[in-house]
Short mmCIF file of C-alpha atoms in Angstrom, two decimals:
data_model
loop_
_atom_site.label_atom_id
_atom_site.label_comp_id
_atom_site.label_asym_id
_atom_site.label_seq_id
_atom_site.Cartn_x
_atom_site.Cartn_y
_atom_site.Cartn_z
CA MET A 1 11.70 19.34 -10.43
CA THR A 2 13.02 22.69 -9.11
CA ASP A 3 13.94 21.91 -5.50
CA TRP A 4 16.99 19.76 -6.12
CA ARG A 5 18.26 17.63 -3.27
CA VAL A 6 21.76 18.05 -4.70
CA PRO A 7 21.89 21.21 -6.84
CA LEU A 8 24.46 21.84 -9.54
CA SER A 9 25.86 24.96 -7.89
CA VAL A 10 25.35 26.78 -4.59
CA LEU A 11 26.59 30.27 -3.71
CA ASP A 12 29.24 30.56 -0.99
CA TYR A 13 27.59 33.62 0.54
CA GLY A 14 27.30 34.70 4.14
CA VAL A 15 27.43 37.61 6.55
CA GLU A 16 30.52 39.09 4.87
CA GLU A 17 28.63 39.71 1.63
CA ALA A 18 25.70 41.21 3.54
CA GLU A 19 28.05 43.59 5.37
CA ALA A 20 29.72 44.60 2.11
CA ALA A 21 26.38 45.43 0.53
CA GLN A 22 25.34 47.42 3.60
CA ARG A 23 28.60 49.36 3.45
CA VAL A 24 27.76 50.52 -0.07
CA ILE A 25 24.17 51.40 0.85
CA ALA A 26 25.41 53.46 3.78
CA SER A 27 27.81 55.34 1.49
CA LYS A 28 24.92 56.51 -0.69
CA TRP A 29 27.09 56.11 -3.82
CA LEU A 30 26.00 53.31 -6.14
CA SER A 31 27.67 54.00 -9.49
CA MET A 32 31.31 53.20 -10.26
CA GLY A 33 33.45 54.56 -7.43
CA PRO A 34 35.89 53.52 -4.69
CA GLU A 35 34.60 49.93 -4.32
CA VAL A 36 35.12 49.34 -8.04
CA ALA A 37 38.59 50.88 -7.86
CA ALA A 38 39.53 48.69 -4.88
CA PHE A 39 38.15 45.57 -6.58
CA GLU A 40 40.23 46.35 -9.67
CA ARG A 41 43.39 46.86 -7.62
CA GLU A 42 42.92 43.64 -5.67
CA PHE A 43 42.10 41.62 -8.78
CA ALA A 44 45.09 43.08 -10.66
CA GLN A 45 47.33 42.13 -7.74
CA MET A 46 46.15 38.50 -7.89
CA GLN A 47 46.71 38.49 -11.65
CA SER A 48 50.04 40.35 -11.54
CA ALA A 49 48.41 42.48 -14.24
CA ARG A 50 49.16 46.12 -15.03
CA HIS A 51 45.51 46.89 -15.77
CA ALA A 52 42.21 45.43 -14.57
CA PHE A 53 38.86 46.90 -15.61
CA ALA A 54 35.66 45.90 -13.81
CA VAL A 55 32.78 45.73 -16.28
CA SER A 56 29.11 44.85 -16.35
CA SER A 57 29.60 41.31 -17.71
CA ALA A 58 32.14 39.00 -19.33
CA THR A 59 30.30 39.61 -22.59
CA ALA A 60 31.10 43.31 -22.18
CA ALA A 61 34.72 42.37 -21.47
CA LEU A 62 34.90 40.32 -24.67
CA HIS A 63 33.30 43.12 -26.68
CA LEU A 64 35.74 45.69 -25.28
CA ALA A 65 38.69 43.38 -25.90
CA MET A 66 37.73 42.95 -29.53
CA HIS A 67 37.29 46.68 -30.02
CA ALA A 68 40.60 47.33 -28.25
CA ILE A 69 42.46 45.31 -30.90
CA ARG A 70 40.39 47.12 -33.57
CA LEU A 71 38.61 44.02 -34.80
CA GLY A 72 36.40 44.79 -37.78
CA SER A 73 34.92 43.81 -41.11
CA GLY A 74 36.90 41.18 -43.00
CA ASP A 75 38.73 39.97 -39.89
CA GLU A 76 38.50 36.43 -38.53
CA VAL A 77 38.66 35.19 -34.93
CA ILE A 78 39.52 31.53 -34.25
CA GLN A 79 37.70 30.10 -31.24
CA PRO A 80 36.10 26.88 -29.93
CA ALA A 81 32.52 25.88 -30.64
CA ILE A 82 32.41 24.28 -27.16
CA ASN A 83 31.79 27.50 -25.26
CA PHE A 84 29.00 29.81 -24.26
CA VAL A 85 27.93 31.82 -27.30
CA ALA A 86 29.15 35.21 -26.02
CA ALA A 87 32.55 35.18 -27.78
CA ALA A 88 31.00 34.17 -31.10
CA ASN A 89 28.26 36.79 -30.75
CA MET A 90 30.73 39.55 -29.91
CA THR A 91 32.86 38.58 -32.90
CA LEU A 92 29.86 38.97 -35.18
CA LEU A 93 28.78 42.23 -33.54
CA ALA A 94 32.28 43.62 -34.08
CA GLY A 95 31.74 42.95 -37.79
CA ALA A 96 34.18 40.03 -37.98
CA THR A 97 33.76 36.31 -38.65
CA PRO A 98 34.12 33.58 -36.02
CA VAL A 99 36.11 30.59 -37.25
CA PHE A 100 35.64 27.47 -35.16
CA ALA A 101 38.44 25.03 -34.38
CA ASP A 102 38.05 21.55 -32.94
CA ILE A 103 39.01 20.43 -29.44
CA CYS A 104 42.10 18.37 -28.56
CA SER A 105 40.16 15.30 -27.39
CA LEU A 106 37.08 14.25 -25.44
CA ALA A 107 39.18 14.33 -22.27
CA GLU A 108 40.72 17.71 -23.17
CA PRO A 109 37.94 19.88 -24.63
CA THR A 110 40.04 22.99 -25.34
CA LEU A 111 41.34 24.43 -28.62
CA ASP A 112 43.51 22.06 -30.64
CA PRO A 113 46.62 24.10 -31.59
CA GLY A 114 47.20 21.92 -34.66
CA HIS A 115 43.76 22.69 -36.03
CA VAL A 116 44.12 26.35 -35.10
CA GLU A 117 47.35 26.54 -37.11
CA ARG A 118 45.62 25.10 -40.20
CA LEU A 119 42.83 27.67 -39.90
CA ILE A 120 45.03 30.77 -39.68
CA THR A 121 44.82 32.99 -42.77
CA PRO A 122 45.93 36.55 -43.55
CA ARG A 123 42.49 37.61 -42.25
CA THR A 124 43.01 36.07 -38.79
CA LYS A 125 43.10 38.91 -36.25
CA ALA A 126 42.77 37.02 -32.97
CA ILE A 127 42.55 33.64 -31.27
CA VAL A 128 40.21 33.18 -28.30
CA PRO A 129 41.22 30.12 -26.25
CA MET A 130 38.65 29.15 -23.63
CA HIS A 131 39.83 27.51 -20.39
CA TYR A 132 37.11 24.88 -20.22
CA GLY A 133 35.83 24.05 -16.75
CA GLY A 134 38.76 25.94 -15.21
CA ASN A 135 41.43 23.94 -17.04
CA LEU A 136 43.84 25.94 -19.15
CA ALA A 137 44.16 25.41 -22.88
CA ARG A 138 47.53 24.54 -24.44
CA MET A 139 48.71 28.08 -23.99
CA SER A 140 52.39 27.57 -24.80
CA GLU A 141 51.60 26.26 -28.27
CA LEU A 142 48.83 28.78 -28.91
CA ARG A 143 50.94 31.71 -27.75
CA GLU A 144 53.79 30.63 -30.02
CA LEU A 145 51.36 30.53 -32.94
CA CYS A 146 50.18 34.04 -32.13
CA LYS A 147 53.77 35.30 -31.98
CA GLN A 148 54.74 33.68 -35.26
CA ARG A 149 51.68 34.88 -37.17
CA GLY A 150 51.20 38.30 -35.60
CA VAL A 151 47.81 37.39 -34.14
CA ALA A 152 46.32 38.78 -30.92
CA MET A 153 45.24 36.46 -28.10
CA ILE A 154 42.11 37.14 -26.04
CA GLU A 155 41.77 34.59 -23.22
CA ASP A 156 38.27 33.52 -22.28
CA SER A 157 39.07 32.85 -18.63
CA CYS A 158 35.49 32.91 -17.36
CA HIS A 159 35.86 29.40 -15.91
CA ALA A 160 39.43 29.79 -14.71
CA VAL A 161 39.54 32.66 -12.23
CA GLY A 162 42.29 31.96 -9.69
CA ALA A 163 43.96 29.24 -11.78
CA ALA A 164 47.66 29.41 -12.69
CA TYR A 165 49.29 28.00 -15.81
CA HIS A 166 51.66 25.04 -15.59
CA ASP A 167 53.25 24.28 -18.95
CA PRO A 168 54.00 20.54 -19.20
CA GLN A 169 56.57 21.29 -21.89
CA GLY A 170 58.36 23.89 -19.77
CA ARG A 171 58.34 26.57 -22.48
CA GLU A 172 56.32 29.05 -20.43
CA PRO A 173 57.03 30.16 -16.84
CA HIS A 174 54.91 28.34 -14.27
CA GLY A 175 52.49 30.29 -12.15
CA VAL A 176 51.26 32.86 -14.69
CA MET A 177 47.57 33.38 -13.95
CA ALA A 178 44.90 32.44 -16.48
CA GLY A 179 43.89 35.63 -18.24
CA SER A 180 47.35 37.19 -17.97
CA ILE A 181 49.07 35.01 -20.57
CA GLY A 182 47.65 36.54 -23.74
CA ASP A 183 47.20 40.16 -24.79
CA LEU A 184 43.87 40.40 -22.96
CA GLY A 185 41.97 38.23 -20.49
CA THR A 186 38.25 38.18 -19.75
CA PHE A 187 36.46 36.93 -16.62
CA SER A 188 32.85 36.33 -15.59
CA PHE A 189 31.32 36.93 -12.17
CA TYR A 190 27.93 35.45 -13.09
CA ALA A 191 25.95 33.81 -10.29
CA ASN A 192 27.32 30.28 -10.87
CA LYS A 193 31.00 31.20 -11.21
CA ASN A 194 33.77 30.56 -8.67
CA LEU A 195 33.78 34.30 -7.94
CA ALA A 196 30.09 35.16 -8.04
CA CYS A 197 28.53 38.62 -7.95
CA GLY A 198 25.30 37.82 -9.80
CA GLU A 199 26.47 39.85 -12.78
CA GLY A 200 29.76 41.48 -13.69
CA GLY A 201 33.12 40.72 -15.22
CA MET A 202 36.74 41.83 -15.48
CA LEU A 203 39.07 42.61 -18.37
CA VAL A 204 42.81 42.49 -17.72
CA THR A 205 45.86 43.34 -19.82
CA ASN A 206 49.54 44.04 -19.38
CA ARG A 207 49.63 46.23 -22.49
CA ASP A 208 49.44 49.95 -21.77
CA ASP A 209 48.17 50.78 -25.27
CA LEU A 210 45.20 48.45 -24.90
CA GLY A 211 44.58 49.58 -21.33
CA GLU A 212 44.33 53.21 -22.39
CA ARG A 213 41.70 52.44 -25.03
CA ILE A 214 39.69 50.19 -22.71
CA GLN A 215 39.71 52.79 -19.93
CA MET A 216 37.81 55.23 -22.13
CA MET A 217 35.70 52.78 -24.16
CA ARG A 218 34.22 51.29 -20.97
CA SER A 219 32.40 54.55 -20.21
CA HIS A 220 31.28 56.37 -23.36
CA GLY A 221 34.81 57.43 -24.33
CA MET A 222 34.80 59.93 -21.43
CA THR A 223 38.06 61.22 -19.98
CA ARG A 224 36.61 61.81 -16.47
CA SER A 225 34.35 59.57 -14.36
CA SER A 226 31.30 60.68 -12.38
CA TRP A 227 33.15 59.85 -9.14
CA GLU A 228 36.08 62.09 -10.10
CA ARG A 229 33.78 64.99 -10.97
CA HIS A 230 31.77 64.48 -7.78
CA HIS A 231 34.95 64.82 -5.71
CA GLY A 232 36.19 68.06 -7.10
CA ARG A 233 38.26 67.02 -10.09
CA PRO A 234 37.69 69.25 -13.14
CA GLY A 235 33.99 69.23 -13.88
CA SER A 236 34.21 69.18 -17.65
CA TYR A 237 35.23 66.17 -19.67
CA ASP A 238 36.12 65.23 -23.20
CA ILE A 239 34.83 62.39 -25.40
CA ALA A 240 38.03 61.00 -26.92
CA LEU A 241 36.47 58.11 -28.84
CA ALA A 242 33.19 56.25 -29.30
CA GLY A 243 32.54 54.07 -26.28
CA PHE A 244 30.03 51.96 -24.38
CA ASN A 245 28.28 51.93 -21.01
CA TYR A 246 29.99 48.83 -19.60
CA ARG A 247 30.73 50.06 -16.06
CA LEU A 248 30.37 47.88 -12.97
CA ASP A 249 28.48 49.35 -10.01
CA GLU A 250 29.55 49.62 -6.37
CA LEU A 251 27.26 46.88 -5.00
CA HIS A 252 28.58 44.23 -7.36
CA ALA A 253 32.15 45.36 -6.76
CA ALA A 254 31.73 45.13 -2.97
CA LEU A 255 30.38 41.59 -3.31
CA GLY A 256 33.24 40.78 -5.68
CA ARG A 257 35.85 41.90 -3.16
CA VAL A 258 34.48 39.52 -0.53
CA GLN A 259 34.26 36.70 -3.04
CA LEU A 260 37.83 37.38 -4.19
CA ALA A 261 39.04 36.90 -0.63
CA LYS A 262 37.34 33.47 -0.57
CA LEU A 263 38.41 32.44 -4.06
CA LEU A 264 41.61 30.46 -3.61
CA ALA A 265 40.29 28.49 -0.63
CA GLY A 266 37.12 27.74 -2.59
CA ASN A 267 39.15 26.60 -5.59
CA GLN A 268 41.20 24.31 -3.35
CA ARG A 269 38.01 22.71 -2.01
CA ARG A 270 36.81 22.22 -5.59
CA GLN A 271 40.07 20.42 -6.41
CA GLN A 272 39.47 18.06 -3.49
CA LEU A 273 36.00 17.30 -4.79
CA LEU A 274 37.32 16.70 -8.31
CA ALA A 275 39.79 14.20 -6.84
CA ARG A 276 36.87 12.46 -5.10
CA TYR A 277 34.97 12.29 -8.38
CA ARG A 278 38.07 10.87 -10.08
CA GLU A 279 38.38 8.17 -7.44
CA GLY A 280 34.68 7.32 -7.77
CA LEU A 281 34.95 6.95 -11.56
CA ARG A 282 38.26 5.07 -11.52
CA ASP A 283 38.05 2.03 -13.81
CA ALA A 284 34.55 3.04 -14.98
CA GLU A 285 35.45 2.28 -18.58
CA ARG A 286 32.34 3.80 -20.15
CA TRP A 287 32.94 7.20 -18.53
CA THR A 288 35.75 9.68 -19.24
CA MET A 289 36.37 12.45 -16.71
CA VAL A 290 37.75 15.54 -18.44
CA PHE A 291 41.20 16.77 -17.31
CA ALA A 292 41.39 13.99 -14.72
CA ASP A 293 45.18 14.26 -14.59
CA GLN A 294 45.28 18.06 -14.19
CA ILE A 295 43.17 18.56 -11.06
CA GLU A 296 45.90 20.31 -9.06
CA HIS A 297 46.11 23.07 -11.70
CA SER A 298 42.36 23.58 -12.18
CA SER A 299 40.03 26.20 -10.74
CA GLY A 300 37.51 23.35 -10.45
CA HIS A 301 34.69 25.37 -11.96
CA LEU A 302 33.00 22.38 -13.60
CA MET A 303 32.93 18.63 -13.08
CA VAL A 304 32.26 17.06 -16.48
CA ALA A 305 32.19 13.41 -17.52
CA VAL A 306 31.81 12.07 -21.06
CA ALA A 307 29.58 9.04 -21.62
CA ALA A 308 30.25 6.28 -24.12
CA SER A 309 27.19 7.38 -26.13
CA ALA A 310 24.53 10.06 -26.32
CA GLU A 311 21.95 7.52 -25.13
CA MET A 312 24.04 6.75 -22.07
CA ARG A 313 24.33 10.47 -21.28
CA ALA A 314 20.53 10.79 -21.48
CA ASN A 315 20.07 7.75 -19.22
CA ALA A 316 22.49 9.23 -16.70
CA ALA A 317 20.67 12.58 -16.65
CA HIS A 318 17.38 10.73 -16.06
CA ALA A 319 18.80 8.58 -13.25
CA LEU A 320 20.27 11.62 -11.52
CA ARG A 321 17.03 13.56 -11.89
CA GLU A 322 15.08 10.68 -10.34
CA ALA A 323 17.47 10.84 -7.36
CA GLY A 324 16.96 14.61 -6.99
CA ILE A 325 20.41 15.45 -8.34
CA GLN A 326 20.74 18.29 -10.83
CA SER A 327 22.89 17.94 -13.93
CA SER A 328 23.49 20.07 -17.00
CA MET A 329 25.56 20.26 -20.20
CA HIS A 330 28.43 22.62 -21.01
CA TYR A 331 27.93 23.26 -23.83
CA PRO A 332 25.86 22.55 -26.89
CA SER A 333 28.08 23.12 -29.90
CA ILE A 334 27.61 26.69 -31.15
CA LEU A 335 27.41 25.22 -34.66
CA GLU A 336 24.16 23.48 -33.68
CA PHE A 337 22.31 26.74 -32.93
CA SER A 338 19.95 27.95 -35.65
CA GLY A 339 21.75 31.29 -35.89
CA PHE A 340 25.03 29.54 -36.73
CA ARG A 341 24.01 26.24 -38.36
CA GLY A 342 25.11 25.99 -41.97
CA ARG A 343 27.12 29.23 -41.93
CA PHE A 344 30.38 27.59 -40.88
CA PRO A 345 31.03 24.41 -42.87
CA GLU A 346 34.23 23.27 -41.12
CA PRO A 347 33.50 19.75 -39.74
CA LEU A 348 34.34 19.41 -36.06
CA ALA A 349 34.06 15.71 -35.29
CA LEU A 350 35.34 15.77 -31.71
CA THR A 351 33.29 18.86 -30.87
CA HIS A 352 30.13 17.14 -32.07
CA GLN A 353 30.87 13.99 -30.07
CA PHE A 354 31.65 15.95 -26.93
CA ALA A 355 28.49 18.08 -27.13
CA SER A 356 26.32 14.97 -27.47
CA ARG A 357 27.97 12.90 -24.74
CA ALA A 358 29.21 15.25 -21.97
CA ILE A 359 27.31 15.78 -18.72
CA THR A 360 28.00 18.42 -16.06
CA LEU A 361 27.69 17.23 -12.46
CA PRO A 362 27.28 19.14 -9.17
CA MET A 363 30.37 21.14 -8.14
CA HIS A 364 30.65 23.83 -5.47
CA PRO A 365 32.62 24.26 -2.22
CA GLY A 366 29.65 23.18 -0.10
CA LEU A 367 29.25 19.82 -1.85
CA ARG A 368 29.84 16.91 0.51
CA ALA A 369 32.05 13.90 -0.18
CA GLU A 370 29.16 11.48 0.40
CA GLN A 371 27.13 13.32 -2.24
CA VAL A 372 29.96 12.88 -4.73
CA ASP A 373 30.06 9.17 -3.87
CA GLU A 374 26.31 8.89 -4.48
CA ILE A 375 26.63 10.59 -7.87
CA THR A 376 29.50 8.39 -9.05
CA HIS A 377 27.66 5.29 -7.84
CA ILE A 378 24.67 6.27 -10.00
CA LEU A 379 26.87 6.93 -13.03
CA ARG A 380 28.62 3.59 -12.72
CA ALA A 381 25.24 1.82 -12.76
CA VAL A 382 24.01 3.57 -15.92
CA GLU A 383 24.07 1.67 -19.22
#
């Protein structure tokens, strides 16, 4: 079935995005220029970040972040196996080794700081916490570990754009935005994200030394952009270091600016829908809703429930499909992929259970309350 009655995700797009795209077309400048610069400024303002770099994807942002900290052969990067494979792939492509830590629990599928601490060695160069579903990892504990051991932190904030950190232990200031807590933060603007451009990403940092390297590495190591040369700045340029072609273009940036203006209201609507899901699954003993007690601090990117067994998860997916309701899974454990299986022997019991029992349910600002009620009614009936 491809025409879902209740799809997993629906874009919040309208006339504003069409007008933004037309504005760029009328300008006759498509490569990185004033729209990208404005998008970066506006995003940095939301983040209270000194530097924000719009890039072609979150994968590009991760790759740049790892090169910015000079990750290389012999280094190790601790990260979760419950994540999209981009961070692990970029670690390998930087010449380093991904080291996978387990999650805190089935209800809190983010990096377990205790396991992370046991995995740190003299070769550990960075930790990459991932804010699963828009819910922040235990950043206070992880940041303290990084401080103590001299390890960099790269936040995978692809799910958490617009979410602020609230430390239950009170050791970190409330209100710091996801992505601005560690040394570097990465974001995705893929088509199903809360801020959706189709493709694109952002890399933020408050460190001037890292910002200077990223600025040049994003575009071939060049000291002048095409836009600057086009508008009369000195025509020649230098190549200061080896770089990449990870620029974002004007069309995606223009769409991103409109989506950024809608972001916080969209996230608030997602929180309301998460609360509706929570109410619908209350006392459903065979289902566990992830981060059910942290809804008010979530970006609401995903709605995920964990079944009592893998068989029950499969039965739920079938029942939803029969009703025309799309579901998915976020994510298979990276350790189960053929390119990773057997290479990393560390047993991750909770990760394995979560990957086999979690189901992702429809979540987007246009979802209706009665649709949430229908979904939870189906889940409660599944055995």
